[in-house]
């Protein structure tokens, strides 16, 4: 169920769609791919309607679907040649294959490939038509860390070539690394739309402070710190989230109480924290 | 129609030993086994003076078509749907119908090859005369192939999964074989039964093939029955088919 999801993706941008399982991410991009007919609303891809102008959209859009397979007895080479034949100006699939390290697997049948190899083949098929827009649904699911990093580099190169990328993920590191902007979708709505840094800044608790005080601190005073988002005390180690203002106020409080903060750490929250915060807020 | 899709599907069909055996070889093998029985090579009054082996050539011809259209094609197509292959292809500029057309060509073509093999082996091994009304035979055969493919398409359309396709396929398969005359060729059926069977797709097909084999033009009644079935089944397949 998707209700009132609205966003615009700029040309040449890597746009992330982030959200918990079942939030409506895939439903949203299926409307973009023309695989699903929206009950209401308006979707345009390079100015075209993915349902009414399906073939025109298919020529400029490359898709990697979350769940799909190929004919089990089709070899990698045959799949690439077949899909290349669907487009007027296909990319050079040999270069793609080298890039995705499928060169040694060209004569292997799809059914005999490992999960990661199948995934890489689907990435190749999404790019094979030389698309202007690529929609990648769970790009790196099933890839090992090295293949994942290689894939990210490939996507950055693809974008450098002027291609617009719509990336569905629930993998924060991926979104933070690749995306220019992110729409956080939760319960079928856009919960937030910003740059990764913006999302982190916006969320309550963008800054995390943790320390072990040399003496017990009065809880009331801690909770009164400005812009405080949360306080936690685990075995004498205190973790606060808030903003820079919270940190400054905390330091003066410690000085005033003459308490030493051992192992003091101040870190920025990750996109992970921001995501949890954004999707939790919506639930409340 | 996409030649690349067709070429791929022909190649994939070549990698299915099961399909090759049951569609291309099994009907002729059955003919050879039956033809090896001495009594099947003696003229029999209940076959209108034909030898049983003569009557079994059209049956073998129809058998390949039934296996290909009703059993194999729905299995493959529902498998493609189940695996998301149709879905993946529908995000490309190729029309998703290309894959369905390709399958009809592959299975229709395989059924025709199977028919030619049965005719050739019947002629060479058992001296069964080739159809005397060649053009009429070709027309009847083509109509039968189209009906078999349309029936297979309905099975595909009605089956959400390959398991269901297997079940519905079998439920259609045995009556179809009966009507085609696998157990008792239509010539040998009691009149009332033969008349009833003549209204079924493969009963009508069997009658049309028999008439043309004997040198007559296929009767309008049998061609008409085939045409009506084709129209009904195609409409049903179009109405019920789902891409996902």
PDB file of C-alpha atoms in Angstrom, chain A residues 30 35 54-55 58-59 61 63 65 68-75 78 82-83 85-87 109 122 125-126, chain B residues 2 4-5 8-9 11-12 15-17 80 82-85 87-96 99 244:
ATOM      1  CA  UNK A  30       7.122  -0.767  -9.871  1.00  0.00           C
ATOM      2  CA  UNK A  35       4.937  -3.011 -13.939  1.00  0.00           C
ATOM      3  CA  UNK A  54       5.390   1.532 -21.911  1.00  0.00           C
ATOM      4  CA  UNK A  55       7.635   0.715 -24.860  1.00  0.00           C
ATOM      5  CA  UNK A  58      11.322   0.627 -21.591  1.00  0.00           C
ATOM      6  CA  UNK A  59      13.810   1.895 -24.185  1.00  0.00           C
ATOM      7  CA  UNK A  61      14.840   2.626 -18.486  1.00  0.00           C
ATOM      8  CA  UNK A  63      15.500  -2.283 -14.370  1.00  0.00           C
ATOM      9  CA  UNK A  65      13.956  -6.327 -10.113  1.00  0.00           C
ATOM     10  CA  UNK A  68      13.044 -12.386 -10.843  1.00  0.00           C
ATOM     11  CA  UNK A  69      14.946 -15.148 -12.529  1.00  0.00           C
ATOM     12  CA  UNK A  70      15.945 -16.183 -16.004  1.00  0.00           C
ATOM     13  CA  UNK A  71      15.415 -19.419 -17.843  1.00  0.00           C
ATOM     14  CA  UNK A  72      17.468 -21.902 -15.769  1.00  0.00           C
ATOM     15  CA  UNK A  73      19.206 -23.420 -18.789  1.00  0.00           C
ATOM     16  CA  UNK A  74      20.071 -20.105 -20.434  1.00  0.00           C
ATOM     17  CA  UNK A  75      23.790 -19.334 -20.298  1.00  0.00           C
ATOM     18  CA  UNK A  78      22.965 -16.090 -24.259  1.00  0.00           C
ATOM     19  CA  UNK A  82      19.253 -11.858 -25.942  1.00  0.00           C
ATOM     20  CA  UNK A  83      18.711  -8.772 -23.811  1.00  0.00           C
ATOM     21  CA  UNK A  85      19.022  -7.601 -28.966  1.00  0.00           C
ATOM     22  CA  UNK A  86      15.991  -5.866 -27.411  1.00  0.00           C
ATOM     23  CA  UNK A  87      17.596  -2.424 -27.681  1.00  0.00           C
ATOM     24  CA  UNK A 109      23.779 -21.691 -17.158  1.00  0.00           C
ATOM     25  CA  UNK A 122      20.857  -8.794 -13.430  1.00  0.00           C
ATOM     26  CA  UNK A 125      21.037  -6.717 -17.868  1.00  0.00           C
ATOM     27  CA  UNK A 126      19.722  -3.510 -16.298  1.00  0.00           C
TER      28      UNK A 126
ATOM     29  CA  UNK B   2      11.129 -11.322 -31.912  1.00  0.00           C
ATOM     30  CA  UNK B   4      16.039 -13.442 -30.947  1.00  0.00           C
ATOM     31  CA  UNK B   5      13.455 -14.668 -28.440  1.00  0.00           C
ATOM     32  CA  UNK B   8      16.622 -18.603 -27.667  1.00  0.00           C
ATOM     33  CA  UNK B   9      13.511 -20.638 -26.962  1.00  0.00           C
ATOM     34  CA  UNK B  11      17.781 -23.547 -28.179  1.00  0.00           C
ATOM     35  CA  UNK B  12      16.293 -24.001 -24.700  1.00  0.00           C
ATOM     36  CA  UNK B  15      18.142 -28.652 -23.773  1.00  0.00           C
ATOM     37  CA  UNK B  16      15.037 -30.402 -22.446  1.00  0.00           C
ATOM     38  CA  UNK B  17      15.494 -34.125 -23.068  1.00  0.00           C
ATOM     39  CA  UNK B  80       8.307 -18.583 -16.643  1.00  0.00           C
ATOM     40  CA  UNK B  82       6.426 -18.217 -11.529  1.00  0.00           C
ATOM     41  CA  UNK B  83      10.109 -17.349 -11.886  1.00  0.00           C
ATOM     42  CA  UNK B  84       9.402 -13.756 -12.881  1.00  0.00           C
ATOM     43  CA  UNK B  85      10.890 -14.267 -16.352  1.00  0.00           C
ATOM     44  CA  UNK B  87       8.014  -9.830 -15.580  1.00  0.00           C
ATOM     45  CA  UNK B  88      11.680  -9.195 -16.194  1.00  0.00           C
ATOM     46  CA  UNK B  89      11.120  -9.250 -19.919  1.00  0.00           C
ATOM     47  CA  UNK B  90       8.199  -6.863 -19.701  1.00  0.00           C
ATOM     48  CA  UNK B  91      10.565  -4.116 -18.487  1.00  0.00           C
ATOM     49  CA  UNK B  92      12.365  -4.278 -21.864  1.00  0.00           C
ATOM     50  CA  UNK B  93      11.131  -2.851 -25.161  1.00  0.00           C
ATOM     51  CA  UNK B  94      10.297  -6.332 -26.442  1.00  0.00           C
ATOM     52  CA  UNK B  95       6.577  -7.047 -26.283  1.00  0.00           C
ATOM     53  CA  UNK B  96       5.939  -9.634 -23.560  1.00  0.00           C
ATOM     54  CA  UNK B  99       7.647 -14.895 -25.448  1.00  0.00           C
ATOM     55  CA  UNK B 244       1.979 -12.381 -12.910  1.00  0.00           C
TER      56      UNK B 244
END
